[in-house]
Amino acid sequence: MNLILFGPPAAGKGTQAKKLVSERAFIQLSTGDMLRAARTSGTELGKRVAGIMDSGSLVSDEIVIALIEEQLDRNPKAAGFIFDGFPRTIPQAEALDASLAKRGKKVDAVIRLKVDEAALLDRVTKRFEAEGRADDNPEAFKKRLLAYNAQTAPLLPKYRGEGKLSEIDGMANVDAVAGAISGILDGSAKAGKK
Ligand code: ADP
């Protein structure tokens, strides 16, 4: 089972992915976490992407696709992957399909967390105060939302057309969202779906 957690920045994808990792034998592949790790360890890649990330723009498709492929190869026996923050553009989605197909796998489900923009802004303001992540400042966050609406939301028709998309209320509390995701994964999604 390979799952994409889909939604705007700060929708709660990372939180839910981590819960799924602890509850099921999934591997979380978060391109945001990978890029932040590259920055922390001071690699050439980390230096290259720092400014782009802090401004709220997307790093190049080529970079994130390479990071994902490396992880797919590193975990050939994984029971499933949770893609979190990837794909974010149409070329990334197409590359993911091709990379999985090459390995005899596919995207099985896409779960969209729906959260309105006012709530996102509120969450991120609190996170900025608590953690000080540079791209959580109001200006950069607005840019991330713009990038989501312009480059990432256009993936929804693709996954809807493939019959893979489920949509859930991401405004509910963490456990309720987790319950809705589990319902979908277990094939009894009626209660959580919209
Ligand atoms: P969030 O989901 O809270 O926006 P992420 O941790 O997923 O944050 O991403 C942080 C930043 O890392 C993005 O704004 C972007 O600069 C970069 N990034 C992460 N994933 C991708 C991706 N798939 N494509 C391009 N850039 C990415």
Coordinates of N, CA and C and ligand atoms in Angstrom, one line a residue:
M1 N 0.8 -1.2 0.0 CA 0.0 0.0 0.0 C 0.9 1.3 0.0
N2 N 0.8 2.0 -1.1 CA 1.6 3.3 -1.1 C 0.6 4.4 -1.1
L3 N 0.8 5.3 -0.2 CA -0.2 6.4 0.1 C 0.4 7.8 -0.1
I4 N -0.3 8.7 -0.7 CA 0.1 10.1 -0.7 C -0.7 10.8 0.2
L5 N -0.1 11.5 1.2 CA -0.9 12.4 2.0 C -0.8 13.8 1.4
F6 N -2.0 14.3 1.0 CA -2.0 15.5 0.2 C -2.7 16.6 1.0
G7 N -2.2 17.9 0.7 CA -2.8 19.0 1.4 C -1.9 20.2 1.4
P8 N -2.4 21.3 1.8 CA -1.6 22.5 1.8 C -0.5 22.5 2.9
P9 N 0.4 23.4 2.9 CA 1.4 23.4 3.9 C 0.8 23.6 5.3
A10 N 1.3 22.9 6.3 CA 0.8 23.0 7.7 C -0.6 22.3 7.8
A11 N -1.0 21.5 6.9 CA -2.3 20.8 7.0 C -2.3 19.7 8.0
G12 N -1.1 19.2 8.4 CA -1.0 18.1 9.4 C -0.5 16.8 8.7
K13 N 0.1 16.9 7.5 CA 0.5 15.7 6.8 C 1.6 15.0 7.6
G14 N 2.6 15.8 8.1 CA 3.7 15.2 8.8 C 3.2 14.5 10.1
T15 N 2.4 15.1 10.8 CA 1.8 14.6 12.1 C 1.1 13.2 11.8
Q16 N 0.3 13.2 10.8 CA -0.4 12.0 10.5 C 0.5 10.9 9.9
A17 N 1.5 11.3 9.1 CA 2.4 10.3 8.6 C 3.2 9.6 9.7
K18 N 3.6 10.4 10.7 CA 4.3 9.8 11.8 C 3.4 8.8 12.6
K19 N 2.2 9.2 12.8 CA 1.3 8.2 13.4 C 1.2 6.9 12.7
L20 N 1.0 7.0 11.4 CA 0.9 5.8 10.5 C 2.2 5.0 10.6
V21 N 3.3 5.6 10.7 CA 4.6 4.9 10.8 C 4.6 4.1 12.1
S22 N 4.1 4.7 13.2 CA 4.2 4.0 14.5 C 3.1 2.9 14.6
E23 N 2.0 3.1 13.8 CA 0.9 2.1 13.9 C 0.9 1.0 12.9
R24 N 1.5 1.3 11.7 CA 1.6 0.3 10.6 C 3.0 0.3 10.1
A25 N 3.4 -0.8 9.4 CA 4.8 -0.9 9.0 C 5.0 -0.1 7.7
F26 N 4.8 1.2 7.8 CA 5.0 2.1 6.6 C 6.3 2.9 6.8
I27 N 6.8 3.3 5.7 CA 8.0 4.2 5.7 C 7.5 5.6 5.2
Q28 N 7.8 6.6 6.0 CA 7.5 8.0 5.6 C 8.5 8.6 4.8
L29 N 8.1 9.1 3.6 CA 9.1 9.8 2.8 C 8.6 11.2 2.7
S30 N 9.2 12.1 3.5 CA 8.9 13.5 3.5 C 10.1 14.3 2.8
T31 N 9.8 14.8 1.6 CA 10.9 15.6 1.0 C 11.3 16.8 1.8
G32 N 10.3 17.4 2.5 CA 10.7 18.6 3.4 C 11.6 18.1 4.4
D33 N 11.4 17.0 5.1 CA 12.3 16.5 6.1 C 13.7 16.2 5.5
M34 N 13.7 15.6 4.3 CA 15.0 15.2 3.7 C 15.8 16.5 3.4
L35 N 15.1 17.5 2.9 CA 15.8 18.7 2.6 C 16.3 19.4 3.8
R36 N 15.5 19.4 4.9 CA 15.9 20.0 6.1 C 17.1 19.2 6.7
A37 N 17.1 17.9 6.6 CA 18.2 17.1 7.1 C 19.5 17.5 6.3
A38 N 19.4 17.7 5.0 CA 20.5 18.0 4.2 C 21.1 19.4 4.6
R39 N 20.2 20.3 5.0 CA 20.7 21.6 5.5 C 21.4 21.4 6.8
T40 N 20.8 20.7 7.7 CA 21.4 20.5 9.0 C 22.8 19.9 8.9
S41 N 22.9 18.9 8.0 CA 24.3 18.3 7.9 C 25.2 19.0 7.0
G42 N 24.7 20.2 6.5 CA 25.6 21.1 5.7 C 26.1 20.5 4.4
T43 N 25.3 19.6 3.8 CA 25.8 19.1 2.5 C 25.7 20.2 1.4
E44 N 26.3 19.9 0.3 CA 26.3 20.8 -0.9 C 24.8 21.0 -1.3
L45 N 24.0 20.0 -1.3 CA 22.6 20.1 -1.6 C 21.9 21.0 -0.6
G46 N 22.2 20.8 0.7 CA 21.6 21.6 1.7 C 21.8 23.1 1.5
K47 N 23.1 23.4 1.1 CA 23.4 24.8 0.9 C 22.7 25.4 -0.3
R48 N 22.5 24.5 -1.3 CA 21.9 24.9 -2.6 C 20.4 25.3 -2.4
V49 N 19.7 24.5 -1.5 CA 18.3 24.7 -1.4 C 17.8 25.6 -0.2
A50 N 18.8 26.0 0.6 CA 18.4 26.8 1.8 C 17.6 28.1 1.5
G51 N 18.2 28.9 0.6 CA 17.5 30.1 0.3 C 16.2 30.0 -0.3
I52 N 16.1 29.0 -1.2 CA 14.8 28.7 -1.9 C 13.7 28.3 -0.9
M53 N 14.1 27.4 0.0 CA 13.1 26.9 1.1 C 12.7 28.1 2.0
D54 N 13.7 28.9 2.4 CA 13.3 29.9 3.4 C 12.4 31.0 2.7
S55 N 12.5 31.1 1.4 CA 11.6 32.1 0.7 C 10.2 31.6 0.5
G56 N 10.0 30.3 0.7 CA 8.7 29.7 0.5 C 8.5 29.1 -0.9
S57 N 9.5 29.2 -1.7 CA 9.4 28.6 -3.1 C 9.7 27.1 -3.1
L58 N 9.3 26.5 -4.2 CA 9.6 25.0 -4.4 C 11.0 24.9 -4.9
V59 N 11.7 23.9 -4.4 CA 13.0 23.5 -5.0 C 12.7 22.7 -6.3
S60 N 13.8 22.5 -7.1 CA 13.5 21.9 -8.4 C 13.0 20.5 -8.3
D61 N 12.2 20.2 -9.3 CA 11.7 18.8 -9.4 C 12.8 17.8 -9.4
E62 N 13.9 18.1 -10.2 CA 15.0 17.2 -10.3 C 15.6 16.8 -9.0
I63 N 15.7 17.8 -8.1 CA 16.3 17.5 -6.8 C 15.4 16.6 -6.0
V64 N 14.1 16.9 -5.9 CA 13.3 16.1 -5.0 C 13.0 14.7 -5.6
I65 N 12.9 14.6 -6.9 CA 12.7 13.3 -7.5 C 13.9 12.4 -7.2
A66 N 15.1 13.0 -7.3 CA 16.3 12.2 -7.0 C 16.3 11.7 -5.5
L67 N 15.9 12.6 -4.6 CA 15.8 12.2 -3.2 C 14.8 11.0 -3.0
I68 N 13.7 11.1 -3.7 CA 12.7 10.0 -3.5 C 13.2 8.7 -4.1
E69 N 13.8 8.8 -5.3 CA 14.3 7.5 -5.9 C 15.3 6.8 -5.0
E70 N 16.2 7.6 -4.4 CA 17.2 7.1 -3.6 C 16.5 6.3 -2.4
Q71 N 15.5 6.9 -1.9 CA 14.8 6.2 -0.7 C 14.0 4.9 -1.2
L72 N 13.5 5.0 -2.4 CA 12.8 3.8 -2.9 C 13.8 2.7 -3.0
D73 N 14.9 3.0 -3.5 CA 16.0 1.9 -3.7 C 16.5 1.4 -2.4
R74 N 16.5 2.3 -1.4 CA 17.1 2.0 -0.1 C 16.1 1.0 0.7
N75 N 14.9 1.0 0.3 CA 13.9 0.3 1.1 C 13.0 -0.7 0.2
P76 N 13.7 -1.6 -0.5 CA 13.0 -2.4 -1.5 C 12.0 -3.3 -0.9
K77 N 12.1 -3.6 0.3 CA 11.1 -4.6 0.9 C 10.0 -3.9 1.7
A78 N 10.0 -2.6 1.7 CA 9.0 -1.8 2.5 C 7.6 -2.3 2.2
A79 N 6.8 -2.4 3.3 CA 5.4 -2.8 3.2 C 4.6 -1.7 2.5
G80 N 5.1 -0.5 2.6 CA 4.4 0.6 1.9 C 5.1 1.9 2.3
F81 N 4.8 2.9 1.4 CA 5.4 4.2 1.6 C 4.3 5.2 1.8
I82 N 4.6 6.2 2.7 CA 3.7 7.3 2.8 C 4.5 8.5 2.2
F83 N 4.0 9.1 1.1 CA 4.6 10.3 0.6 C 4.0 11.5 1.2
D84 N 4.8 12.3 1.8 CA 4.3 13.5 2.6 C 5.1 14.7 2.0
G85 N 4.3 15.6 1.4 CA 4.9 16.8 0.8 C 5.5 16.5 -0.6
F86 N 5.2 15.4 -1.2 CA 5.6 14.9 -2.5 C 4.6 14.0 -3.0
P87 N 4.2 14.1 -4.3 CA 4.6 15.1 -5.3 C 3.9 16.4 -5.1
R88 N 4.6 17.5 -5.5 CA 4.0 18.8 -5.4 C 3.8 19.5 -6.7
T89 N 4.2 18.9 -7.8 CA 4.0 19.4 -9.2 C 3.6 18.3 -10.1
I90 N 3.1 18.6 -11.3 CA 2.7 17.6 -12.2 C 3.9 16.7 -12.6
P91 N 5.1 17.4 -13.0 CA 6.2 16.5 -13.3 C 6.6 15.6 -12.2
Q92 N 6.5 16.0 -10.9 CA 6.9 15.1 -9.8 C 5.9 14.0 -9.8
A93 N 4.6 14.2 -10.0 CA 3.6 13.1 -9.9 C 3.9 12.1 -11.0
E94 N 4.2 12.6 -12.2 CA 4.5 11.7 -13.3 C 5.8 10.9 -13.1
A95 N 6.8 11.6 -12.5 CA 8.0 10.9 -12.2 C 7.8 9.8 -11.1
L96 N 6.9 10.1 -10.2 CA 6.6 9.1 -9.1 C 5.9 7.9 -9.7
D97 N 4.9 8.1 -10.6 CA 4.3 7.0 -11.3 C 5.3 6.1 -12.0
A98 N 6.2 6.8 -12.7 CA 7.2 6.0 -13.5 C 8.2 5.3 -12.5
S99 N 8.6 6.0 -11.5 CA 9.6 5.3 -10.6 C 9.0 4.1 -9.9
L100 N 7.7 4.3 -9.5 CA 7.1 3.1 -8.8 C 6.9 2.0 -9.8
A101 N 6.4 2.3 -11.0 CA 6.1 1.3 -12.0 C 7.4 0.5 -12.3
K102 N 8.5 1.2 -12.4 CA 9.8 0.5 -12.6 C 10.1 -0.5 -11.6
R103 N 9.6 -0.3 -10.4 CA 9.8 -1.2 -9.2 C 8.6 -2.1 -8.9
G104 N 7.7 -2.2 -9.9 CA 6.6 -3.1 -9.7 C 5.6 -2.6 -8.7
K105 N 5.6 -1.3 -8.5 CA 4.6 -0.7 -7.4 C 3.8 0.4 -8.1
K106 N 2.8 0.9 -7.3 CA 2.0 2.1 -7.8 C 1.5 2.9 -6.6
V107 N 1.0 4.0 -6.9 CA 0.2 4.8 -5.9 C -1.1 4.2 -5.7
D108 N -1.4 3.7 -4.5 CA -2.7 3.1 -4.2 C -3.8 4.0 -3.8
A109 N -3.4 5.0 -3.0 CA -4.4 5.9 -2.4 C -3.8 7.3 -2.2
V110 N -4.7 8.3 -2.4 CA -4.3 9.7 -2.1 C -5.3 10.2 -1.1
I111 N -4.8 10.7 0.0 CA -5.8 11.2 1.0 C -5.5 12.7 1.2
R112 N -6.5 13.5 0.9 CA -6.4 14.9 1.0 C -6.9 15.4 2.3
L113 N -6.1 16.2 3.0 CA -6.5 16.8 4.2 C -7.0 18.2 3.9
K114 N -8.3 18.5 4.1 CA -8.8 19.8 3.8 C -8.8 20.7 5.0
V115 N -8.1 21.8 4.9 CA -8.1 22.8 6.0 C -8.2 24.1 5.4
D116 N -9.0 25.0 6.0 CA -9.1 26.3 5.3 C -8.0 27.2 5.6
E117 N -7.8 28.2 4.8 CA -6.5 29.0 4.8 C -6.4 29.8 6.1
A118 N -7.5 30.3 6.7 CA -7.4 31.0 8.0 C -6.9 30.1 9.1
A119 N -7.3 28.9 9.1 CA -6.8 27.9 10.1 C -5.3 27.6 9.9
L120 N -4.9 27.5 8.6 CA -3.5 27.2 8.3 C -2.6 28.4 8.8
L121 N -3.1 29.6 8.6 CA -2.3 30.8 9.0 C -2.2 30.8 10.5
D122 N -3.3 30.4 11.2 CA -3.3 30.4 12.6 C -2.3 29.4 13.1
R123 N -2.3 28.2 12.5 CA -1.4 27.1 13.0 C 0.0 27.5 12.8
V124 N 0.3 28.1 11.6 CA 1.7 28.4 11.3 C 2.2 29.5 12.1
T125 N 1.4 30.5 12.4 CA 1.8 31.6 13.3 C 2.3 31.0 14.6
K126 N 1.5 30.1 15.1 CA 1.9 29.4 16.4 C 3.2 28.7 16.3
R127 N 3.3 27.9 15.2 CA 4.5 27.1 15.0 C 5.7 28.0 14.8
F128 N 5.5 29.1 14.2 CA 6.7 30.1 14.0 C 7.1 30.6 15.3
E129 N 6.1 30.9 16.2 CA 6.5 31.4 17.5 C 7.2 30.3 18.3
A130 N 6.7 29.0 18.2 CA 7.3 27.9 19.0 C 8.6 27.4 18.4
E131 N 8.7 27.3 17.1 CA 9.9 26.6 16.5 C 10.8 27.5 15.7
G132 N 10.3 28.6 15.3 CA 11.1 29.6 14.5 C 11.6 29.1 13.2
R133 N 10.8 28.2 12.5 CA 11.2 27.8 11.2 C 11.1 29.0 10.2
A134 N 12.2 29.3 9.5 CA 12.2 30.5 8.7 C 11.1 30.6 7.7
D135 N 10.7 29.5 7.1 CA 9.7 29.5 6.1 C 8.3 29.6 6.7
D136 N 8.2 29.6 8.0 CA 6.9 29.8 8.7 C 6.6 31.3 8.9
N137 N 7.5 32.2 8.6 CA 7.2 33.6 8.7 C 6.1 34.0 7.8
P138 N 5.3 35.0 8.1 CA 4.0 35.2 7.3 C 4.3 35.4 5.8
E139 N 5.3 36.1 5.5 CA 5.6 36.4 4.0 C 5.9 35.1 3.3
A140 N 6.8 34.3 3.9 CA 7.2 33.0 3.2 C 6.0 32.0 3.2
F141 N 5.2 32.1 4.3 CA 4.1 31.2 4.3 C 3.0 31.5 3.2
K142 N 2.8 32.8 3.0 CA 1.9 33.2 1.9 C 2.4 32.6 0.6
K143 N 3.7 32.7 0.4 CA 4.3 32.2 -0.8 C 4.1 30.6 -0.9
R144 N 4.2 30.0 0.2 CA 4.0 28.5 0.2 C 2.6 28.2 -0.2
L145 N 1.6 29.0 0.3 CA 0.2 28.7 0.0 C 0.0 29.0 -1.5
L146 N 0.6 30.1 -2.0 CA 0.5 30.4 -3.4 C 1.0 29.2 -4.3
A147 N 2.2 28.7 -3.8 CA 2.8 27.6 -4.6 C 1.9 26.4 -4.5
Y148 N 1.3 26.1 -3.4 CA 0.4 25.0 -3.3 C -0.8 25.2 -4.3
N149 N -1.4 26.3 -4.2 CA -2.6 26.6 -5.1 C -2.3 26.5 -6.6
A150 N -1.1 27.1 -6.9 CA -0.7 27.1 -8.3 C -0.1 25.8 -8.9
Q151 N 0.7 25.2 -8.1 CA 1.5 24.1 -8.6 C 1.0 22.7 -8.1
T152 N 0.5 22.6 -6.9 CA 0.2 21.3 -6.3 C -1.3 21.0 -6.4
A153 N -2.2 21.9 -6.1 CA -3.6 21.6 -6.2 C -4.0 21.1 -7.6
P154 N -3.4 21.5 -8.7 CA -3.7 20.9 -10.0 C -3.5 19.4 -10.1
L155 N -2.9 18.8 -9.1 CA -2.7 17.3 -9.2 C -4.0 16.6 -8.8
L156 N -4.9 17.4 -8.1 CA -6.1 16.7 -7.6 C -6.9 16.0 -8.7
P157 N -7.2 16.7 -9.9 CA -8.0 16.1 -10.9 C -7.4 14.8 -11.4
K158 N -6.0 14.7 -11.5 CA -5.4 13.5 -11.9 C -5.8 12.3 -11.0
Y159 N -5.6 12.5 -9.7 CA -5.8 11.4 -8.8 C -7.3 11.1 -8.6
R160 N -8.2 12.2 -8.8 CA -9.6 12.0 -8.7 C -10.0 11.1 -9.9
G161 N -9.4 11.5 -11.1 CA -9.7 10.7 -12.3 C -9.3 9.3 -12.3
E162 N -8.3 9.0 -11.5 CA -7.8 7.6 -11.4 C -8.5 6.9 -10.3
G163 N -9.5 7.6 -9.6 CA -10.3 6.9 -8.6 C -9.5 6.7 -7.3
K164 N -8.4 7.4 -7.1 CA -7.6 7.2 -5.9 C -7.8 8.2 -4.8
L165 N -8.6 9.2 -5.1 CA -8.6 10.4 -4.1 C -9.7 10.2 -3.1
S166 N -9.3 10.4 -1.8 CA -10.3 10.5 -0.7 C -10.1 11.8 0.0
E167 N -11.1 12.5 0.4 CA -11.0 13.8 1.0 C -11.5 13.7 2.4
I168 N -10.7 14.2 3.4 CA -11.2 14.2 4.8 C -11.0 15.6 5.4
D169 N -11.7 15.8 6.5 CA -11.8 17.1 7.2 C -10.5 17.2 8.0
G170 N -9.6 18.0 7.6 CA -8.3 18.2 8.3 C -8.4 19.2 9.5
M171 N -9.6 19.7 9.7 CA -9.8 20.7 10.8 C -10.2 20.0 12.1
A172 N -10.5 18.7 12.0 CA -10.8 17.9 13.2 C -9.5 17.7 14.0
N173 N -9.7 17.2 15.2 CA -8.5 17.0 16.0 C -7.6 15.9 15.5
V174 N -6.4 15.8 16.0 CA -5.4 14.9 15.4 C -5.9 13.4 15.4
D175 N -6.5 13.0 16.5 CA -7.0 11.6 16.6 C -8.1 11.4 15.6
A176 N -9.0 12.4 15.5 CA -10.2 12.2 14.6 C -9.7 12.1 13.1
V177 N -8.7 12.9 12.8 CA -8.1 12.8 11.4 C -7.5 11.5 11.2
A178 N -6.7 11.0 12.2 CA -6.1 9.7 12.2 C -7.1 8.6 12.0
G179 N -8.2 8.7 12.7 CA -9.3 7.7 12.6 C -9.9 7.7 11.2
A180 N -10.0 8.9 10.6 CA -10.6 8.9 9.2 C -9.6 8.3 8.2
I181 N -8.3 8.6 8.4 CA -7.3 8.0 7.5 C -7.3 6.4 7.7
S182 N -7.4 6.0 8.9 CA -7.4 4.5 9.1 C -8.6 3.9 8.4
G183 N -9.8 4.6 8.6 CA -11.0 4.1 8.0 C -10.8 3.9 6.5
I184 N -10.2 4.9 5.8 CA -10.0 4.8 4.4 C -9.0 3.6 4.1
L185 N -7.9 3.6 4.8 CA -6.9 2.5 4.6 C -7.5 1.1 4.8
D186 N -8.4 1.0 5.7 CA -9.0 -0.3 6.0 C -10.3 -0.5 5.1
G187 N -10.5 0.4 4.2 CA -11.6 0.1 3.2 C -13.0 0.4 3.8
S188 N -13.1 1.0 5.0 CA -14.4 1.3 5.5 C -14.5 2.8 5.7
A189 N -14.3 3.5 4.6 CA -14.1 5.0 4.7 C -15.3 5.8 4.8
K190 N -16.5 5.2 4.7 CA -17.7 6.0 4.5 C -17.8 7.1 5.5
A191 N -17.5 6.9 6.8 CA -17.8 7.9 7.8 C -16.9 9.1 7.6
G192 N -15.7 8.9 7.2 CA -14.7 10.0 7.1 C -14.7 10.7 5.7
K193 N -15.2 10.1 4.7 CA -15.1 10.7 3.4 C -16.2 11.8 3.2
K194 N -15.8 12.7 2.2 CA -16.8 13.7 1.9 C -17.1 13.7 0.4
Ligands
ADP1 P1 5.1 22.1 4.5 O1 4.3 20.9 4.1 O2 4.8 22.5 5.9 O3 5.0 23.3 3.5 P2 7.6 20.8 3.8 O4 8.4 20.4 5.0 O5 6.9 19.8 3.1 O6 6.6 21.9 4.4 O7 8.4 21.7 2.8 C1 9.2 22.8 3.1 C2 9.9 23.4 1.9 O8 10.7 22.4 1.3 C3 9.0 23.8 0.7 O9 8.4 25.0 0.9 C4 9.9 23.6 -0.5 O10 10.8 24.7 -0.5 C5 10.7 22.4 -0.1 N1 10.1 21.2 -0.6 C6 9.6 20.1 0.1 N2 9.1 19.2 -0.7 C7 9.2 19.6 -2.0 C8 8.8 19.1 -3.2 N3 8.2 17.9 -3.4 N4 9.1 19.9 -4.3 C9 9.7 21.1 -4.2 N5 10.1 21.6 -3.1 C10 9.8 20.9 -1.9

